[in-house]
């Protein structure tokens, strides 16, 4: 369990959810009937909440007002196990209120006005920066990152410092391990017009800021494009998002920065830290918009438009051109193709203790990457009868030598129960996983 100190501005986020069924009689505006109110820490407070939720020891150095919103933030953070080191904040605690209906934001109301500099940092807040595994500065442009005593303590810190900057905030202190602006921010900081491709712009502006800020590396986050890591070498590291996520992007930047800081605390390389951060931020946003493990959604969508569901199955231990020929032929028979994949346990039962060579997760990922495959479902049984019973495909496809007078396919009678049909498609002669393994082991030349 690592200890992470987060330094930055904390806000109170309040989501007011309700229903809209009418327009106000006195103005052309929707009327929101309030149903629920959800409050949570925002800004650096959200970063602290995310890190604490991962099971780490988290200390938060922030500024809080002595008002009701400040008290509520203190309550929420301490309840999550976050150690609070508050600086006095003149004026009101900043709040962001989102009015939402059916998940859509209708209006955002900001409270708190122009920020005032926080008061004196207590000695305990400065002491906590001395003996930690990593430090994250989560700047939201309201003054904490400008605090002279905190900046001096950050410059003396021996732990890796990750700095998540803000357009209204100060430059990072020198010798940060990683700075994490998004693409728009890096262009604004560098005075870059942003012409050219995302990669070209991120690389150009990122290197300008790395030198200006005297930081080890700048990771430019590019939304669905992942991140571009600009370090001491001339060639940037591009880390694509593992998939295109659908969902609320609120907090994705905090998730990225927290994950990168914790990875560096564990001794990860910068490249490893950014890879973990991209994956975590993508997962934070939501599910894969083309998630091929969501077989039920795929089937329901096809059936809703009276389409034809096709399924096939196998171990697919070493994907080869014979498999590809079968899968492409199967996909042409309908409107979606679901691959029923034997689990690792199932493959061992069928093929012996030395198989599979690739685990079920890797095999499913390779199949999902094919454009002819719409969904993948893993099953544990020796045969696919159980999974077929609830998939109920319109067409069940087998590839092989059954067409040459072989025995009747064992699944045929089952598929016929719901009016489905079993068919055979040809496969390429001489291509098989067993032969490929034998060739690799020197069994044949």
Coordinates of C-alpha atoms in Angstrom, one line a residue:
X1 CA 0.0 0.0 0.0
X2 CA 1.6 3.2 -1.2
X3 CA 1.3 6.6 0.4
X4 CA 0.3 9.4 -1.9
X5 CA 0.1 13.1 -1.1
X6 CA -2.2 15.2 -3.2
X7 CA -1.8 19.0 -3.3
X8 CA -4.5 21.2 -4.9
X9 CA -7.8 23.0 -5.0
X10 CA -10.9 21.1 -3.9
X11 CA -14.5 21.9 -5.0
X12 CA -17.9 20.5 -4.0
X13 CA -19.6 18.9 -7.0
X14 CA -23.3 18.5 -6.7
X15 CA -25.4 16.6 -9.3
X16 CA -29.1 17.4 -9.2
X17 CA -31.0 14.8 -11.2
X18 CA -34.7 15.0 -12.2
X19 CA -37.3 14.8 -14.9
X20 CA -38.3 17.4 -17.5
X21 CA -41.9 17.1 -18.7
X22 CA -42.9 20.7 -19.3
X23 CA -41.7 24.2 -20.3
X24 CA -41.8 27.1 -17.8
X25 CA -44.9 29.4 -18.4
X26 CA -42.9 32.5 -17.7
X27 CA -39.8 31.7 -19.9
X28 CA -38.8 29.4 -22.7
X29 CA -36.9 27.1 -20.4
X30 CA -37.4 23.4 -19.3
X31 CA -38.7 22.8 -15.8
X32 CA -36.6 20.2 -13.9
X33 CA -38.5 18.2 -11.2
X34 CA -35.8 17.3 -8.7
X35 CA -35.6 13.7 -7.8
X36 CA -32.1 13.1 -6.3
X37 CA -29.0 15.1 -5.2
X38 CA -25.6 13.6 -5.2
X39 CA -22.6 15.4 -3.6
X40 CA -19.0 14.5 -4.0
X41 CA -15.5 16.1 -3.8
X42 CA -14.3 17.6 -7.0
X43 CA -10.9 18.9 -8.2
X44 CA -8.0 17.6 -6.0
X45 CA -10.7 16.1 -3.7
X46 CA -11.8 13.8 -6.5
X47 CA -8.2 12.7 -7.1
X48 CA -7.9 11.9 -3.4
X49 CA -11.1 10.0 -3.5
X50 CA -10.0 7.9 -6.5
X51 CA -6.6 7.1 -4.9
X52 CA -8.3 6.2 -1.6
X53 CA -10.7 4.0 -3.4
X54 CA -7.8 2.1 -4.8
X55 CA -6.8 1.1 -1.3
X56 CA -3.8 3.5 -0.9
X57 CA -3.0 5.8 2.0
X58 CA -3.9 9.3 0.8
X59 CA -3.2 12.7 2.3
X60 CA -4.7 15.8 0.8
X61 CA -3.3 19.3 1.2
X62 CA -6.0 21.7 0.1
X63 CA -7.8 24.9 1.1
X64 CA -11.2 24.8 2.8
X65 CA -13.6 27.6 3.8
X66 CA -15.4 27.6 7.2
X67 CA -18.8 27.4 5.5
X68 CA -21.4 24.6 5.0
X69 CA -19.8 23.5 1.7
X70 CA -16.4 23.3 3.3
X71 CA -17.7 21.2 6.2
X72 CA -19.5 18.9 3.8
X73 CA -16.2 18.4 1.8
X74 CA -14.3 17.6 5.0
X75 CA -17.0 15.1 6.0
X76 CA -17.0 13.3 2.6
X77 CA -13.2 13.1 2.4
X78 CA -12.5 11.9 5.9
X79 CA -15.3 9.3 5.6
X80 CA -13.4 7.9 2.6
X81 CA -10.2 7.6 4.7
X82 CA -8.4 10.7 3.3
X83 CA -6.1 12.5 5.7
X84 CA -6.9 16.2 5.5
X85 CA -4.3 19.0 5.9
X86 CA -6.5 22.1 5.2
X87 CA -5.3 25.6 4.6
X88 CA -7.7 28.4 5.5
X89 CA -9.6 29.7 2.5
X90 CA -11.1 33.2 2.5
X91 CA -14.5 33.5 1.0
X92 CA -16.8 30.7 0.0
X93 CA -16.0 27.1 -0.9
X94 CA -16.2 26.7 -4.7
X95 CA -19.1 24.6 -5.9
X96 CA -20.2 23.2 -9.3
X97 CA -23.8 22.3 -9.5
X98 CA -25.0 20.3 -12.5
X99 CA -28.7 20.1 -13.3
X100 CA -29.4 16.9 -15.2
X101 CA -32.3 15.0 -16.8
X102 CA -31.9 11.5 -18.2
X103 CA -28.1 11.7 -17.7
X104 CA -27.9 14.9 -19.8
X105 CA -26.6 18.1 -18.3
X106 CA -29.1 20.9 -18.8
X107 CA -27.2 23.6 -17.0
X108 CA -24.1 24.0 -14.8
X109 CA -24.1 26.6 -12.0
X110 CA -20.7 27.7 -10.5
X111 CA -20.5 29.2 -7.1
X112 CA -17.6 30.6 -5.2
X113 CA -16.6 33.6 -7.3
X114 CA -13.1 34.7 -8.0
X115 CA -10.6 32.8 -5.9
X116 CA -8.6 34.4 -3.1
X117 CA -5.1 33.2 -2.0
X118 CA -5.3 30.6 0.7
X119 CA -3.9 31.4 4.2
X120 CA -0.8 30.1 5.9
X121 CA 0.1 26.4 5.5
X122 CA 0.2 24.6 8.8
X123 CA 3.6 22.9 9.6
X124 CA 2.0 19.5 9.5
X125 CA 1.0 20.1 5.8
X126 CA 4.6 20.8 4.9
X127 CA 6.0 17.9 7.0
X128 CA 3.8 15.4 5.2
X129 CA 5.5 16.1 1.9
X130 CA 8.9 14.8 3.2
X131 CA 8.3 11.1 3.6
X132 CA 5.9 9.8 1.0
X133 CA 6.0 7.5 -2.1
X134 CA 4.7 10.0 -4.6
X135 CA 3.2 13.5 -4.8
X136 CA 0.4 14.7 -7.2
X137 CA -0.3 18.3 -7.7
X138 CA -3.8 18.6 -8.9
X139 CA -4.1 22.2 -9.9
X140 CA -7.5 23.7 -10.5
X141 CA -6.3 27.3 -10.8
X142 CA -7.6 28.6 -7.4
X143 CA -4.4 29.3 -5.7
X144 CA -3.1 26.3 -3.7
X145 CA -0.5 25.5 -6.3
X146 CA 0.8 29.1 -6.1
X147 CA 1.3 29.0 -2.3
X148 CA 4.9 30.0 -1.7
X149 CA 5.5 27.7 1.2
X150 CA 4.0 24.7 -0.5
X151 CA 6.0 25.3 -3.7
X152 CA 9.2 25.5 -1.7
X153 CA 8.4 22.2 0.0
X154 CA 7.6 20.6 -3.3
X155 CA 11.0 21.7 -4.7
X156 CA 12.7 20.0 -1.8
X157 CA 10.7 16.8 -2.1
X158 CA 12.5 13.6 -2.9
X159 CA 9.4 11.6 -4.0
X160 CA 8.4 11.6 -7.7
X161 CA 6.1 14.6 -8.4
X162 CA 3.4 14.4 -11.0
X163 CA 1.8 17.8 -11.9
X164 CA -1.6 18.1 -13.4
X165 CA -1.6 21.8 -14.6
X166 CA -4.5 24.2 -15.1
X167 CA -4.6 27.1 -17.6
X168 CA -5.2 29.6 -14.7
X169 CA -2.5 28.1 -12.5
X170 CA 1.3 28.5 -12.2
X171 CA 4.0 26.7 -14.0
X172 CA 5.1 23.4 -12.3
X173 CA 8.1 23.5 -10.0
X174 CA 11.3 22.3 -11.6
X175 CA 12.3 18.7 -11.8
X176 CA 8.8 17.2 -11.8
X177 CA 8.9 13.6 -12.9
X178 CA 5.8 14.0 -15.1
X179 CA 3.5 16.8 -16.1
X180 CA 0.1 15.8 -17.6
X181 CA -1.7 18.6 -19.6
X182 CA -4.4 17.8 -22.1
X183 CA -4.0 18.7 -25.8
X184 CA -5.8 22.1 -25.5
X185 CA -3.9 23.0 -22.4
X186 CA -0.5 22.1 -23.9
X187 CA -1.2 24.3 -26.9
X188 CA -2.3 27.2 -24.7
X189 CA 0.8 26.9 -22.4
X190 CA 3.2 26.7 -25.4
X191 CA 1.5 29.3 -27.5
X192 CA 1.1 26.7 -30.2
X193 CA -1.7 27.3 -32.8
X194 CA -2.4 23.5 -32.9
X195 CA -2.0 23.2 -36.7
X196 CA -1.2 19.8 -38.0
X197 CA -2.1 16.4 -36.7
X198 CA -2.7 15.6 -33.0
X199 CA 0.5 13.7 -32.8
X200 CA 2.6 16.5 -34.4
X201 CA 1.0 19.2 -32.2
X202 CA 1.4 17.2 -29.0
X203 CA 5.0 16.3 -29.8
X204 CA 5.9 19.9 -30.7
X205 CA 4.2 21.6 -27.8
X206 CA 5.1 18.9 -25.3
X207 CA 8.8 19.3 -26.0
X208 CA 8.6 23.0 -25.7
X209 CA 7.1 22.8 -22.3
X210 CA 9.4 20.0 -21.1
X211 CA 12.3 22.3 -21.7
X212 CA 10.7 25.4 -20.4
X213 CA 9.4 23.8 -17.2
X214 CA 12.6 21.7 -16.8
X215 CA 10.6 18.5 -16.2
X216 CA 11.6 15.0 -16.9
X217 CA 8.6 14.3 -19.2
X218 CA 5.3 15.7 -20.4
X219 CA 2.4 13.4 -21.1
X220 CA -0.1 15.1 -23.4
X221 CA -3.5 13.5 -22.9
X222 CA -5.5 13.4 -26.2
X223 CA -9.0 12.1 -25.1
X224 CA -9.9 9.1 -27.3
X225 CA -6.5 9.3 -28.9
X226 CA -4.7 8.2 -25.6
X227 CA -1.6 10.1 -24.7
X228 CA 1.7 11.2 -26.2
X229 CA 4.8 11.0 -23.9
X230 CA 7.5 13.6 -24.6
X231 CA 10.7 12.7 -22.8
X232 CA 14.4 13.3 -23.2
X233 CA 14.6 11.3 -26.5
X234 CA 13.6 12.8 -29.8
X235 CA 11.0 10.2 -30.5
X236 CA 7.7 10.4 -28.5
X237 CA 5.9 7.4 -27.1
X238 CA 2.4 7.2 -28.3
X239 CA 0.0 5.3 -26.0
X240 CA -3.4 4.7 -27.7
X241 CA -6.5 4.1 -25.7
X242 CA -7.4 0.4 -25.5
X243 CA -10.8 1.2 -26.9
X244 CA -13.2 4.0 -27.6
X245 CA -15.2 4.5 -24.4
X246 CA -18.7 5.8 -24.1
X247 CA -19.6 7.7 -21.0
X248 CA -19.1 10.8 -18.8
X249 CA -15.5 12.1 -19.2
X250 CA -15.7 14.0 -15.9
X251 CA -12.8 12.9 -13.7
X252 CA -10.8 11.1 -16.5
X253 CA -7.9 13.5 -16.2
X254 CA -7.8 13.0 -12.4
X255 CA -7.9 9.3 -12.9
X256 CA -5.0 9.5 -15.4
X257 CA -2.8 11.6 -13.1
X258 CA -3.6 9.5 -10.0
X259 CA -2.7 6.3 -11.8
X260 CA 0.5 7.7 -13.2
X261 CA 1.6 9.0 -9.7
X262 CA 0.9 5.6 -8.1
X263 CA 2.7 3.7 -10.8
X264 CA 5.8 5.9 -10.3
X265 CA 5.5 5.4 -6.6
X266 CA 5.9 1.6 -7.3
X267 CA 9.0 2.3 -9.3
X268 CA 7.5 2.0 -12.8
X269 CA 9.2 3.5 -15.8
X270 CA 7.6 6.6 -17.2
X271 CA 6.4 4.6 -20.2
X272 CA 4.8 2.0 -18.0
X273 CA 3.2 4.7 -15.8
X274 CA 1.6 6.4 -18.8
X275 CA 0.3 3.1 -20.3
X276 CA -1.4 2.3 -17.0
X277 CA -2.8 5.8 -16.8
X278 CA -4.3 5.7 -20.3
X279 CA -6.0 2.3 -19.5
X280 CA -7.3 3.5 -16.2
X281 CA -8.7 6.8 -17.6
X282 CA -10.4 4.9 -20.5
X283 CA -12.0 2.5 -18.1
X284 CA -13.1 5.5 -15.8
X285 CA -15.1 7.0 -18.7
X286 CA -17.1 3.9 -19.3
X287 CA -17.6 0.8 -21.4
X288 CA -16.2 0.0 -24.9
X289 CA -18.5 1.5 -27.5
X290 CA -17.8 -1.6 -29.5
X291 CA -17.3 -4.1 -26.7
X292 CA -17.3 -7.5 -28.4
X293 CA -17.7 -9.2 -25.0
X294 CA -21.2 -7.7 -24.7
X295 CA -22.7 -10.5 -26.8
X296 CA -26.2 -10.0 -25.4
X297 CA -26.4 -6.4 -26.5
X298 CA -25.1 -7.4 -30.0
X299 CA -27.7 -10.1 -30.4
X300 CA -30.5 -8.0 -29.1
X301 CA -29.6 -5.2 -31.5
X302 CA -29.6 -7.5 -34.5
X303 CA -32.8 -9.2 -33.6
X304 CA -34.5 -5.9 -33.0
X305 CA -34.1 -5.2 -36.7
X306 CA -35.0 -8.8 -37.7
X307 CA -31.4 -9.6 -38.6
X308 CA -29.8 -13.1 -38.7
X309 CA -27.5 -14.2 -35.8
X310 CA -24.7 -16.5 -36.8
X311 CA -22.5 -18.4 -34.3
X312 CA -19.4 -20.6 -34.6
X313 CA -17.1 -22.1 -32.0
X314 CA -13.7 -23.4 -31.3
X315 CA -10.4 -23.2 -29.4
X316 CA -8.6 -20.7 -31.7
X317 CA -5.4 -21.4 -29.8
X318 CA -3.1 -20.2 -32.5
X319 CA -5.1 -18.0 -34.9
X320 CA -4.2 -18.9 -38.5
X321 CA -5.5 -18.4 -42.1
X322 CA -7.7 -21.4 -41.8
X323 CA -9.5 -19.9 -38.9
X324 CA -9.8 -16.6 -40.7
X325 CA -11.4 -18.3 -43.8
X326 CA -14.0 -20.0 -41.6
X327 CA -14.8 -16.8 -39.7
X328 CA -15.2 -14.7 -42.8
X329 CA -17.4 -17.3 -44.5
X330 CA -19.5 -17.5 -41.4
X331 CA -20.0 -13.7 -41.1
X332 CA -21.2 -13.5 -44.7
X333 CA -24.2 -15.7 -43.7
X334 CA -25.9 -13.2 -41.5
X335 CA -25.9 -9.8 -39.8
X336 CA -23.6 -10.6 -36.8
X337 CA -21.1 -13.4 -35.9
X338 CA -20.7 -14.6 -32.3
X339 CA -17.7 -16.8 -31.6
X340 CA -18.2 -19.3 -28.8
X341 CA -14.7 -19.7 -27.4
X342 CA -13.5 -22.7 -25.4
X343 CA -12.1 -21.6 -22.0
X344 CA -8.7 -22.6 -20.8
X345 CA -10.2 -25.4 -18.8
X346 CA -12.2 -26.6 -21.7
X347 CA -9.2 -26.7 -24.0
X348 CA -7.1 -28.6 -21.5
X349 CA -9.9 -31.2 -21.3
X350 CA -10.0 -31.5 -25.0
X351 CA -6.4 -31.2 -26.1
X352 CA -4.4 -32.2 -23.1
X353 CA -2.4 -30.5 -20.3
X354 CA 0.0 -28.7 -22.6
X355 CA -2.8 -26.7 -24.2
X356 CA -3.8 -24.0 -24.7
X357 CA -0.7 -22.1 -25.6
X358 CA -2.5 -18.8 -25.3
X359 CA -4.9 -18.0 -22.4
X360 CA -8.5 -17.3 -23.0
X361 CA -8.2 -13.6 -22.5
X362 CA -5.5 -13.3 -25.2
X363 CA -7.4 -15.6 -27.5
X364 CA -10.6 -13.5 -27.1
X365 CA -8.7 -10.3 -27.7
X366 CA -7.3 -11.6 -31.0
X367 CA -10.7 -12.7 -32.2
X368 CA -12.3 -9.4 -31.1
X369 CA -9.8 -7.5 -33.2
X370 CA -11.1 -9.2 -36.4
X371 CA -13.6 -7.1 -38.4
X372 CA -15.6 -10.2 -39.2
X373 CA -16.3 -11.0 -35.5
X374 CA -19.0 -9.1 -33.7
X375 CA -18.9 -10.7 -30.3
X376 CA -17.0 -13.3 -28.3
X377 CA -18.4 -15.5 -25.5
X378 CA -16.2 -17.9 -23.5
X379 CA -17.7 -21.2 -22.2
X380 CA -16.2 -23.8 -19.8
X381 CA -18.0 -27.0 -21.0
X382 CA -16.3 -29.5 -23.4
X383 CA -19.1 -28.8 -26.0
X384 CA -21.0 -25.6 -26.8
X385 CA -24.5 -27.0 -26.2
X386 CA -25.1 -25.0 -23.0
X387 CA -24.0 -21.7 -24.5
X388 CA -26.0 -22.3 -27.7
X389 CA -29.1 -22.9 -25.6
X390 CA -29.2 -19.3 -24.5
X391 CA -27.5 -17.7 -27.5
X392 CA -30.1 -19.4 -29.8
X393 CA -28.4 -18.5 -33.1
X394 CA -30.2 -18.6 -36.3
X395 CA -27.3 -20.3 -38.0
X396 CA -24.6 -22.5 -36.4
X397 CA -21.5 -22.8 -38.5
X398 CA -18.8 -25.5 -38.5
X399 CA -15.7 -25.7 -40.6
X400 CA -14.0 -28.9 -41.3
X401 CA -14.4 -32.3 -43.0
X402 CA -18.0 -33.0 -41.9
X403 CA -19.1 -32.3 -45.5
X404 CA -17.3 -35.4 -46.8
X405 CA -19.7 -38.0 -45.5
X406 CA -18.7 -37.6 -41.9
X407 CA -21.0 -38.0 -38.9
X408 CA -23.9 -35.7 -38.2
X409 CA -22.9 -32.6 -36.3
X410 CA -23.7 -33.1 -32.6
X411 CA -25.2 -29.7 -32.2
X412 CA -27.6 -30.0 -35.2
X413 CA -30.6 -31.4 -33.3
X414 CA -30.2 -28.8 -30.6
X415 CA -30.1 -25.8 -33.0
X416 CA -33.2 -27.2 -34.8
X417 CA -35.3 -26.9 -31.6
X418 CA -35.6 -23.1 -32.0
X419 CA -35.8 -23.2 -35.8
X420 CA -32.1 -22.7 -36.4
X421 CA -29.9 -24.2 -39.1
X422 CA -26.5 -25.9 -39.0
X423 CA -24.2 -25.4 -41.9
X424 CA -20.6 -26.3 -42.8
X425 CA -18.2 -24.0 -44.5
X426 CA -14.9 -25.1 -46.2
X427 CA -11.6 -24.5 -44.5
X428 CA -8.2 -24.2 -46.0
X429 CA -6.5 -27.6 -46.4
X430 CA -3.2 -28.0 -44.5
X431 CA -3.9 -25.3 -41.9
X432 CA -4.3 -26.4 -38.4
X433 CA -3.1 -25.4 -34.9
X434 CA -1.8 -28.9 -34.3
X435 CA 0.4 -28.8 -37.4
X436 CA 1.6 -25.3 -36.6
X437 CA 2.7 -26.4 -33.2
X438 CA 4.4 -29.5 -34.5
X439 CA 6.2 -27.4 -37.1
X440 CA 7.4 -24.9 -34.5
X441 CA 8.7 -27.8 -32.3
X442 CA 10.5 -29.4 -35.2
X443 CA 8.0 -32.1 -35.7
X444 CA 8.0 -31.6 -39.5
X445 CA 10.0 -29.4 -41.9

